[in-house]
């Protein structure tokens, strides 16, 4: 429906527009000005009208003409003058939003087109918002009507005061007992470990259910209605949502604030209760669940729900506190006006609901909300990339990032299309556009070409530095070994193996050699006596030489059953070997380390690492670098190594060696950490799926409290690279095959 540019004769005709009789209207005040909240009970959409807009809406009875409406409005709001064009524009907005009914012919087709357009827009918004997908829910009124009498008292002033006092007491307890609290807290890797992940998800689900129920119960207690509660995927994590938009119809801003803050209030109750339970309970499942609840409630309130820069609870609280209805739209409109004025030289009209004297606040809020939203989206995408990178599923992250970017830029694209269709674009100042466009292009080029620090992340393991390894070169049964931690000298025996076959072969070959030696001696004596011509002597001597070579080889094997220290130092244990299930008909294999007392008389194969000899307080880090990153890595670069047990503490060092590593089987520590993509074979051994390079890092100073074979993460400071080169490199690696 288009009412613009009606001729004078048409302006005197009845408009055939009337206000819908089922609309719900409530008077409200924002910043001393009267507004009217309008609820469409069918589509459950909500609108705000200024007092003059509300008056015009109520004048629509299907008989009034455009000129009559103008005269009546000018009479009510004298000495203000309202033009015919202003009325036409507002009537078009009312018809577009479905707040009026038209008795003109052909309205059914227009309503059908509008419905299809709204449906397409809804599907498009769902597709673009892959990080927050909301599914249709159900009306929870019956459930809330049962729960409100039981739990509504939690939102009474006395209960709120008690909860606040308890929360202050919990915080005071943590501050006073900070050292003891810090000592009881588990390490960060334990909190985010795979074993705690199911309990973290369970805690999050319970928190979000109670959070949303808190909104619903508060809304019902304070006079509002809850029309829908359902499931949504927030960053692909199932959680609840509760639609309490009906609270916008309440005249009291403090009641609206209370309903918006109800979810945060419920999480405050949970965090306070679980803080005391965690402190006074013994280690166990309850203790873990309480700590998870405290962490999730605290982070969720600070980063999401309580933050007014995102359109969650904190946003609606701030909107009512500053008395700016639809704060996000107002701040966006203020930003558009500023950008149009600076870059296009065009003065856009003020939004009809724009508050007076708060333009600077709206600009600051608009910029801050955009920046924070981009930071949160970037952080979410980074976490997804870190989770999917070991499985080489980064293209999925790229897909999610592209869809999210399109969703963010789509409103700007729609606005640009509307602008190009608007006759006001002819008022653009070309010189200003060229100047500001040149400045933007130069700034963008500077950002793209600016060299920035770059790091390469790599999984690492802590090893003893310069430790000499003692391997089994001849298989045998372990007779005895020195215990780990003993000081030994070079050449000192550290382990003794036994092999009865070799011992028997030494005895047999010694006996054969002695007999052959007597035979050769006897032949030589007979030849001297003239009893033989010596024809048998060469063959006998050759046989004697063969026997002596065999005896020498077997003797060497027997000597290699004695394992000696290649250098002086401390005997250090080798990596722990997990026990493998014995195949049918075979004895079970040993597990642990060969130095363990219970592994005496165990059979050790060739290549078994028995021990290391070195210094127990000298360590180095062994890095495993992906083949896609090795081109950036060079010896001499600085490295920061963060062992898992140090809770974020890092140790600096220098990259001293890079070598190609063709891993046949993955170290158990790396396999358990899941850093290297691998496939498990039929014997249960993890095999790496691609090529890795091994690099050695020497620490600047020996780090304290270190344990060999400890898992760590390393960041290598590679040469600076521009954002443009990083993007090209990433696209090449992702789509270059």
Tab-separated table of N, CA and C in Angstrom, residues 470-603:
chain	number	residue	atom	x	y	z
A	470	UNK	N	69.931	-45.984	26.929
A	470	UNK	CA	70.467	-47.346	26.992
A	470	UNK	C	69.405	-48.282	26.424
A	471	UNK	N	69.729	-48.886	25.246
A	471	UNK	CA	68.791	-49.763	24.556
A	471	UNK	C	69.244	-51.220	24.656
A	472	UNK	N	68.280	-52.096	24.487
A	472	UNK	CA	68.579	-53.532	24.361
A	472	UNK	C	68.999	-53.798	22.922
A	473	UNK	N	70.175	-54.326	22.740
A	473	UNK	CA	70.651	-54.682	21.396
A	473	UNK	C	70.571	-56.175	21.133
A	474	UNK	N	70.547	-56.964	22.203
A	474	UNK	CA	70.370	-58.410	22.087
A	474	UNK	C	69.230	-58.793	23.018
A	475	UNK	N	68.160	-59.404	22.527
A	475	UNK	CA	67.019	-59.716	23.393
A	475	UNK	C	67.398	-60.731	24.457
A	476	UNK	N	66.732	-60.587	25.606
A	476	UNK	CA	67.004	-61.520	26.691
A	476	UNK	C	66.080	-61.263	27.855
A	477	UNK	N	66.235	-62.066	28.894
A	477	UNK	CA	65.451	-61.960	30.110
A	477	UNK	C	66.192	-61.078	31.105
A	478	UNK	N	65.478	-60.100	31.671
A	478	UNK	CA	66.101	-59.162	32.594
A	478	UNK	C	66.378	-59.874	33.922
A	479	UNK	N	67.659	-59.994	34.246
A	479	UNK	CA	68.048	-60.633	35.500
A	479	UNK	C	67.988	-59.640	36.654
A	480	UNK	N	68.548	-58.450	36.448
A	480	UNK	CA	68.500	-57.396	37.462
A	480	UNK	C	68.819	-56.065	36.806
A	481	UNK	N	68.493	-54.994	37.507
A	481	UNK	CA	68.800	-53.645	37.031
A	481	UNK	C	68.963	-52.738	38.232
A	482	UNK	N	69.691	-51.650	38.039
A	482	UNK	CA	69.847	-50.678	39.113
A	482	UNK	C	68.566	-49.858	39.207
A	483	UNK	N	68.198	-49.375	40.364
A	483	UNK	CA	66.958	-48.575	40.487
A	483	UNK	C	67.151	-47.184	39.906
A	484	UNK	N	66.032	-46.577	39.505
A	484	UNK	CA	66.062	-45.201	38.991
A	484	UNK	C	66.507	-44.259	40.100
A	485	UNK	N	67.338	-43.276	39.734
A	485	UNK	CA	67.839	-42.303	40.690
A	485	UNK	C	69.236	-42.584	41.197
A	486	UNK	N	69.823	-43.736	40.857
A	486	UNK	CA	71.176	-44.063	41.339
A	486	UNK	C	72.214	-43.375	40.462
A	487	UNK	N	73.256	-42.862	41.111
A	487	UNK	CA	74.374	-42.275	40.386
A	487	UNK	C	75.282	-43.392	39.881
A	488	UNK	N	75.680	-43.299	38.624
A	488	UNK	CA	76.556	-44.311	38.029
A	488	UNK	C	77.694	-43.607	37.295
A	489	UNK	N	78.762	-44.347	37.084
A	489	UNK	CA	79.904	-43.864	36.322
A	489	UNK	C	79.859	-44.457	34.921
A	490	UNK	N	80.583	-43.833	34.019
A	490	UNK	CA	80.647	-44.349	32.653
A	490	UNK	C	81.224	-45.756	32.656
A	491	UNK	N	80.557	-46.681	31.984
A	491	UNK	CA	80.982	-48.063	31.914
A	491	UNK	C	80.439	-48.936	33.021
A	492	UNK	N	79.762	-48.362	33.996
A	492	UNK	CA	79.209	-49.144	35.100
A	492	UNK	C	77.971	-49.901	34.620
A	493	UNK	N	77.783	-51.126	35.105
A	493	UNK	CA	76.646	-51.950	34.693
A	493	UNK	C	75.362	-51.380	35.291
A	494	UNK	N	74.351	-51.228	34.394
A	494	UNK	CA	73.052	-50.741	34.857
A	494	UNK	C	71.976	-51.817	34.761
A	495	UNK	N	72.207	-52.835	33.947
A	495	UNK	CA	71.225	-53.924	33.831
A	495	UNK	C	71.923	-55.140	33.253
A	496	UNK	N	71.427	-56.315	33.654
A	496	UNK	CA	71.993	-57.579	33.162
A	496	UNK	C	70.863	-58.425	32.588
A	497	UNK	N	71.046	-58.834	31.318
A	497	UNK	CA	70.095	-59.717	30.666
A	497	UNK	C	70.662	-61.125	30.618
A	498	UNK	N	69.784	-62.083	30.479
A	498	UNK	CA	70.171	-63.486	30.355
A	498	UNK	C	69.498	-64.090	29.141
A	499	UNK	N	70.266	-64.975	28.457
A	499	UNK	CA	69.712	-65.727	27.327
A	499	UNK	C	70.356	-67.095	27.351
A	500	UNK	N	69.620	-68.094	27.768
A	500	UNK	CA	70.185	-69.448	27.912
A	500	UNK	C	70.634	-70.001	26.577
A	501	UNK	N	69.970	-69.608	25.494
A	501	UNK	CA	70.395	-70.092	24.177
A	501	UNK	C	71.782	-69.577	23.840
A	502	UNK	N	72.032	-68.298	24.112
A	502	UNK	CA	73.350	-67.737	23.823
A	502	UNK	C	74.393	-68.377	24.731
A	503	UNK	N	74.071	-68.553	26.019
A	503	UNK	CA	75.025	-69.164	26.935
A	503	UNK	C	75.358	-70.596	26.494
A	504	UNK	N	74.333	-71.351	26.065
A	504	UNK	CA	74.569	-72.722	25.610
A	504	UNK	C	75.387	-72.715	24.316
A	505	UNK	N	75.079	-71.736	23.433
A	505	UNK	CA	75.824	-71.664	22.171
A	505	UNK	C	77.281	-71.306	22.426
A	506	UNK	N	77.569	-70.466	23.425
A	506	UNK	CA	78.955	-70.140	23.753
A	506	UNK	C	79.698	-71.390	24.228
A	507	UNK	N	79.015	-72.157	25.074
A	507	UNK	CA	79.657	-73.376	25.582
A	507	UNK	C	79.898	-74.373	24.448
A	508	UNK	N	78.884	-74.553	23.601
A	508	UNK	CA	79.024	-75.507	22.501
A	508	UNK	C	80.121	-75.077	21.538
A	509	UNK	N	80.126	-73.805	21.152
A	509	UNK	CA	81.132	-73.334	20.204
A	509	UNK	C	82.530	-73.375	20.821
A	510	UNK	N	82.624	-73.110	22.115
A	510	UNK	CA	83.938	-73.195	22.776
A	510	UNK	C	84.448	-74.634	22.745
A	511	UNK	N	83.553	-75.566	23.020
A	511	UNK	CA	83.952	-76.981	22.997
A	511	UNK	C	84.355	-77.416	21.590
A	512	UNK	N	83.540	-76.993	20.580
A	512	UNK	CA	83.869	-77.341	19.195
A	512	UNK	C	85.198	-76.723	18.770
A	513	UNK	N	85.397	-75.455	19.179
A	513	UNK	CA	86.651	-74.810	18.792
A	513	UNK	C	87.839	-75.519	19.432
A	514	UNK	N	87.704	-75.924	20.708
A	514	UNK	CA	88.815	-76.613	21.391
A	514	UNK	C	89.120	-77.951	20.711
A	515	UNK	N	88.059	-78.677	20.350
A	515	UNK	CA	88.293	-79.957	19.679
A	515	UNK	C	88.931	-79.741	18.315
A	516	UNK	N	88.436	-78.722	17.604
A	516	UNK	CA	89.019	-78.447	16.287
A	516	UNK	C	90.464	-77.978	16.428
A	517	UNK	N	90.758	-77.241	17.484
A	517	UNK	CA	92.133	-76.796	17.709
A	517	UNK	C	93.044	-78.002	17.947
A	518	UNK	N	92.569	-78.991	18.725
A	518	UNK	CA	93.357	-80.209	18.958
A	518	UNK	C	93.555	-80.978	17.664
A	519	UNK	N	92.471	-80.985	16.829
A	519	UNK	CA	92.576	-81.693	15.553
A	519	UNK	C	93.616	-81.033	14.645
A	520	UNK	N	93.619	-79.706	14.580
A	520	UNK	CA	94.602	-78.995	13.752
A	520	UNK	C	96.011	-79.238	14.290
A	521	UNK	N	96.160	-79.210	15.623
A	521	UNK	CA	97.477	-79.453	16.238
A	521	UNK	C	97.958	-80.879	15.942
A	522	UNK	N	97.025	-81.842	16.017
A	522	UNK	CA	97.373	-83.241	15.751
A	522	UNK	C	97.822	-83.416	14.299
A	523	UNK	N	97.130	-82.773	13.367
A	523	UNK	CA	97.517	-82.870	11.952
A	523	UNK	C	98.888	-82.252	11.725
A	524	UNK	N	99.182	-81.158	12.390
A	524	UNK	CA	100.500	-80.526	12.234
A	524	UNK	C	101.610	-81.428	12.775
A	525	UNK	N	101.328	-82.116	13.886
A	525	UNK	CA	102.350	-82.995	14.466
A	525	UNK	C	102.597	-84.200	13.565
A	526	UNK	N	101.570	-84.766	12.987
A	526	UNK	CA	101.739	-85.918	12.107
A	526	UNK	C	102.519	-85.531	10.853
A	527	UNK	N	102.251	-84.281	10.358
A	527	UNK	CA	102.972	-83.866	9.158
A	527	UNK	C	104.454	-83.724	9.460
A	528	UNK	N	104.813	-83.235	10.634
A	528	UNK	CA	106.226	-83.092	10.991
A	528	UNK	C	106.887	-84.460	11.143
A	529	UNK	N	106.133	-85.461	11.565
A	529	UNK	CA	106.678	-86.811	11.729
A	529	UNK	C	106.679	-87.577	10.427
A	530	UNK	N	106.137	-86.953	9.390
A	530	UNK	CA	106.127	-87.614	8.086
A	530	UNK	C	105.004	-88.591	7.912
A	531	UNK	N	104.046	-88.556	8.821
A	531	UNK	CA	102.953	-89.513	8.729
A	531	UNK	C	101.881	-89.106	7.758
A	532	UNK	N	101.912	-87.855	7.264
A	532	UNK	CA	100.898	-87.379	6.318
A	532	UNK	C	101.515	-86.292	5.453
A	533	UNK	N	100.854	-86.073	4.317
A	533	UNK	CA	101.383	-85.049	3.406
A	533	UNK	C	100.793	-83.656	3.688
A	534	UNK	N	99.900	-83.515	4.698
A	534	UNK	CA	99.323	-82.219	5.084
A	534	UNK	C	98.161	-81.770	4.225
A	535	UNK	N	97.557	-82.711	3.452
A	535	UNK	CA	96.452	-82.297	2.583
A	535	UNK	C	95.206	-81.909	3.386
A	536	UNK	N	95.047	-82.477	4.593
A	536	UNK	CA	93.846	-82.187	5.392
A	536	UNK	C	93.988	-80.890	6.193
A	537	UNK	N	95.205	-80.384	6.305
A	537	UNK	CA	95.429	-79.231	7.179
A	537	UNK	C	94.674	-77.991	6.754
A	538	UNK	N	94.655	-77.567	5.498
A	538	UNK	CA	93.924	-76.325	5.145
A	538	UNK	C	92.434	-76.377	5.485
A	539	UNK	N	91.805	-77.481	5.225
A	539	UNK	CA	90.377	-77.596	5.530
A	539	UNK	C	90.129	-77.515	7.029
A	540	UNK	N	91.002	-78.174	7.792
A	540	UNK	CA	90.843	-78.149	9.243
A	540	UNK	C	91.070	-76.748	9.792
A	541	UNK	N	92.090	-76.071	9.249
A	541	UNK	CA	92.345	-74.710	9.729
A	541	UNK	C	91.199	-73.763	9.340
A	542	UNK	N	90.625	-73.952	8.152
A	542	UNK	CA	89.482	-73.120	7.753
A	542	UNK	C	88.283	-73.354	8.668
A	543	UNK	N	88.038	-74.610	8.990
A	543	UNK	CA	86.929	-74.913	9.905
A	543	UNK	C	87.184	-74.300	11.267
A	544	UNK	N	88.461	-74.312	11.692
A	544	UNK	CA	88.794	-73.704	12.981
A	544	UNK	C	88.527	-72.191	12.940
A	545	UNK	N	88.878	-71.554	11.828
A	545	UNK	CA	88.624	-70.111	11.705
A	545	UNK	C	87.141	-69.789	11.730
A	546	UNK	N	86.333	-70.606	11.077
A	546	UNK	CA	84.883	-70.376	11.089
A	546	UNK	C	84.338	-70.489	12.505
A	547	UNK	N	84.811	-71.503	13.215
A	547	UNK	CA	84.348	-71.680	14.584
A	547	UNK	C	84.762	-70.514	15.470
A	548	UNK	N	85.985	-70.016	15.272
A	548	UNK	CA	86.432	-68.886	16.079
A	548	UNK	C	85.617	-67.631	15.761
A	549	UNK	N	85.258	-67.392	14.470
A	549	UNK	CA	84.412	-66.253	14.127
A	549	UNK	C	83.029	-66.380	14.759
A	550	UNK	N	82.446	-67.572	14.691
A	550	UNK	CA	81.140	-67.784	15.303
A	550	UNK	C	81.207	-67.567	16.815
A	551	UNK	N	82.297	-68.078	17.414
A	551	UNK	CA	82.434	-67.914	18.854
A	551	UNK	C	82.612	-66.444	19.219
A	552	UNK	N	83.388	-65.717	18.411
A	552	UNK	CA	83.576	-64.291	18.676
A	552	UNK	C	82.245	-63.546	18.609
A	553	UNK	N	81.425	-63.862	17.571
A	553	UNK	CA	80.129	-63.185	17.426
A	553	UNK	C	79.219	-63.522	18.594
A	554	UNK	N	79.146	-64.763	18.951
A	554	UNK	CA	78.270	-65.162	20.053
A	554	UNK	C	78.772	-64.576	21.367
A	555	UNK	N	80.088	-64.495	21.520
A	555	UNK	CA	80.644	-63.905	22.737
A	555	UNK	C	80.287	-62.429	22.830
A	556	UNK	N	80.342	-61.752	21.665
A	556	UNK	CA	79.937	-60.351	21.656
A	556	UNK	C	78.462	-60.202	22.040
A	557	UNK	N	77.603	-61.091	21.515
A	557	UNK	CA	76.188	-61.053	21.891
A	557	UNK	C	76.018	-61.268	23.387
A	558	UNK	N	76.804	-62.186	23.920
A	558	UNK	CA	76.716	-62.443	25.356
A	558	UNK	C	77.181	-61.232	26.158
A	559	UNK	N	78.240	-60.561	25.651
A	559	UNK	CA	78.703	-59.363	26.349
A	559	UNK	C	77.667	-58.247	26.265
A	560	UNK	N	76.911	-58.167	25.124
A	560	UNK	CA	75.900	-57.119	24.984
A	560	UNK	C	74.676	-57.373	25.842
A	561	UNK	N	74.599	-58.548	26.444
A	561	UNK	CA	73.548	-58.774	27.434
A	561	UNK	C	73.812	-57.982	28.707
A	562	UNK	N	75.024	-57.511	28.847
A	562	UNK	CA	75.385	-56.657	29.984
A	562	UNK	C	75.312	-55.211	29.524
A	563	UNK	N	74.357	-54.455	30.057
A	563	UNK	CA	74.126	-53.075	29.651
A	563	UNK	C	74.868	-52.144	30.597
A	564	UNK	N	75.671	-51.249	30.014
A	564	UNK	CA	76.496	-50.360	30.818
A	564	UNK	C	76.117	-48.913	30.518
A	565	UNK	N	76.458	-48.031	31.456
A	565	UNK	CA	76.163	-46.607	31.303
A	565	UNK	C	77.099	-46.003	30.266
A	566	UNK	N	76.559	-45.320	29.238
A	566	UNK	CA	77.433	-44.703	28.232
A	566	UNK	C	78.144	-43.462	28.754
A	567	UNK	N	77.699	-42.918	29.876
A	567	UNK	CA	78.312	-41.733	30.465
A	567	UNK	C	77.940	-41.704	31.937
A	568	UNK	N	78.628	-40.868	32.677
A	568	UNK	CA	78.303	-40.720	34.076
A	568	UNK	C	77.067	-39.869	34.275
A	569	UNK	N	76.337	-40.154	35.348
A	569	UNK	CA	75.124	-39.388	35.629
A	569	UNK	C	74.169	-40.174	36.499
A	570	UNK	N	72.909	-39.769	36.433
A	570	UNK	CA	71.860	-40.417	37.217
A	570	UNK	C	71.026	-41.307	36.307
A	571	UNK	N	70.692	-42.493	36.811
A	571	UNK	CA	69.834	-43.404	36.056
A	571	UNK	C	68.403	-42.855	36.097
A	572	UNK	N	67.852	-42.604	34.918
A	572	UNK	CA	66.522	-42.005	34.791
A	572	UNK	C	65.570	-43.000	34.149
A	573	UNK	N	64.317	-43.014	34.566
A	573	UNK	CA	63.373	-44.000	34.013
A	573	UNK	C	62.982	-43.652	32.587
A	574	UNK	N	62.744	-44.642	31.743
A	574	UNK	CA	62.264	-44.406	30.378
A	574	UNK	C	60.756	-44.143	30.388
A	575	UNK	N	60.169	-43.842	29.234
A	575	UNK	CA	58.713	-43.658	29.182
A	575	UNK	C	57.975	-44.900	29.651
A	576	UNK	N	56.838	-44.650	30.269
A	576	UNK	CA	56.000	-45.735	30.768
A	576	UNK	C	55.368	-46.481	29.598
A	577	UNK	N	55.395	-47.791	29.668
A	577	UNK	CA	54.809	-48.638	28.633
A	577	UNK	C	53.503	-49.217	29.158
A	578	UNK	N	52.433	-49.004	28.398
A	578	UNK	CA	51.142	-49.551	28.809
A	578	UNK	C	51.086	-51.036	28.495
A	579	UNK	N	50.456	-51.776	29.358
A	579	UNK	CA	50.306	-53.206	29.128
A	579	UNK	C	49.333	-53.492	28.011
A	580	UNK	N	49.693	-54.353	27.113
A	580	UNK	CA	48.830	-54.725	25.997
A	580	UNK	C	48.168	-56.065	26.287
A	581	UNK	N	46.932	-56.246	25.915
A	581	UNK	CA	46.267	-57.535	26.135
A	581	UNK	C	47.010	-58.660	25.403
A	582	UNK	N	47.203	-59.752	26.084
A	582	UNK	CA	47.916	-60.876	25.488
A	582	UNK	C	47.032	-61.602	24.491
A	583	UNK	N	47.638	-61.980	23.374
A	583	UNK	CA	46.909	-62.754	22.391
A	583	UNK	C	46.695	-64.164	22.922
A	584	UNK	N	45.738	-64.822	22.319
A	584	UNK	CA	45.381	-66.154	22.806
A	584	UNK	C	46.564	-67.107	22.675
A	585	UNK	N	46.847	-67.776	23.761
A	585	UNK	CA	47.954	-68.735	23.756
A	585	UNK	C	49.289	-68.112	24.102
A	586	UNK	N	49.354	-66.812	24.406
A	586	UNK	CA	50.594	-66.157	24.743
A	586	UNK	C	50.515	-65.571	26.142
A	587	UNK	N	51.709	-65.464	26.770
A	587	UNK	CA	51.780	-64.868	28.092
A	587	UNK	C	51.660	-63.349	27.985
A	588	UNK	N	51.119	-62.687	29.001
A	588	UNK	CA	51.018	-61.226	28.960
A	588	UNK	C	52.394	-60.574	28.975
A	589	UNK	N	52.502	-59.406	28.304
A	589	UNK	CA	53.758	-58.682	28.247
A	589	UNK	C	53.901	-57.790	29.480
A	590	UNK	N	55.126	-57.355	29.707
A	590	UNK	CA	55.393	-56.496	30.847
A	590	UNK	C	54.852	-55.087	30.580
A	591	UNK	N	54.670	-54.304	31.652
A	591	UNK	CA	54.218	-52.916	31.545
A	591	UNK	C	54.975	-52.091	32.571
A	592	UNK	N	54.869	-50.780	32.426
A	592	UNK	CA	55.627	-49.896	33.306
A	592	UNK	C	56.964	-49.561	32.684
A	593	UNK	N	58.052	-49.708	33.447
A	593	UNK	CA	59.406	-49.508	32.933
A	593	UNK	C	60.242	-50.727	33.293
A	594	UNK	N	61.300	-51.000	32.518
A	594	UNK	CA	62.169	-52.144	32.860
A	594	UNK	C	62.829	-52.017	34.223
A	595	UNK	N	62.892	-50.807	34.765
A	595	UNK	CA	63.528	-50.619	36.066
A	595	UNK	C	62.610	-50.966	37.225
A	596	UNK	N	61.333	-51.198	36.954
A	596	UNK	CA	60.412	-51.561	38.029
A	596	UNK	C	60.768	-52.927	38.589
A	597	UNK	N	60.747	-53.081	39.917
A	597	UNK	CA	61.114	-54.388	40.508
A	597	UNK	C	60.241	-55.536	40.012
A	598	UNK	N	58.960	-55.264	39.742
A	598	UNK	CA	58.080	-56.351	39.324
A	598	UNK	C	58.331	-56.796	37.884
A	599	UNK	N	59.240	-56.112	37.179
A	599	UNK	CA	59.556	-56.519	35.812
A	599	UNK	C	60.835	-57.333	35.722
A	600	UNK	N	61.418	-57.730	36.835
A	600	UNK	CA	62.546	-58.662	36.779
A	600	UNK	C	62.060	-60.016	36.245
A	601	UNK	N	62.904	-60.592	35.459
A	601	UNK	CA	62.625	-61.842	34.740
A	601	UNK	C	61.699	-61.581	33.545
A	602	UNK	N	61.460	-60.308	33.191
A	602	UNK	CA	60.665	-60.002	31.990
A	602	UNK	C	61.564	-60.121	30.768
A	603	UNK	N	60.973	-60.503	29.659
A	603	UNK	CA	61.729	-60.628	28.404
A	603	UNK	C	61.700	-59.287	27.676
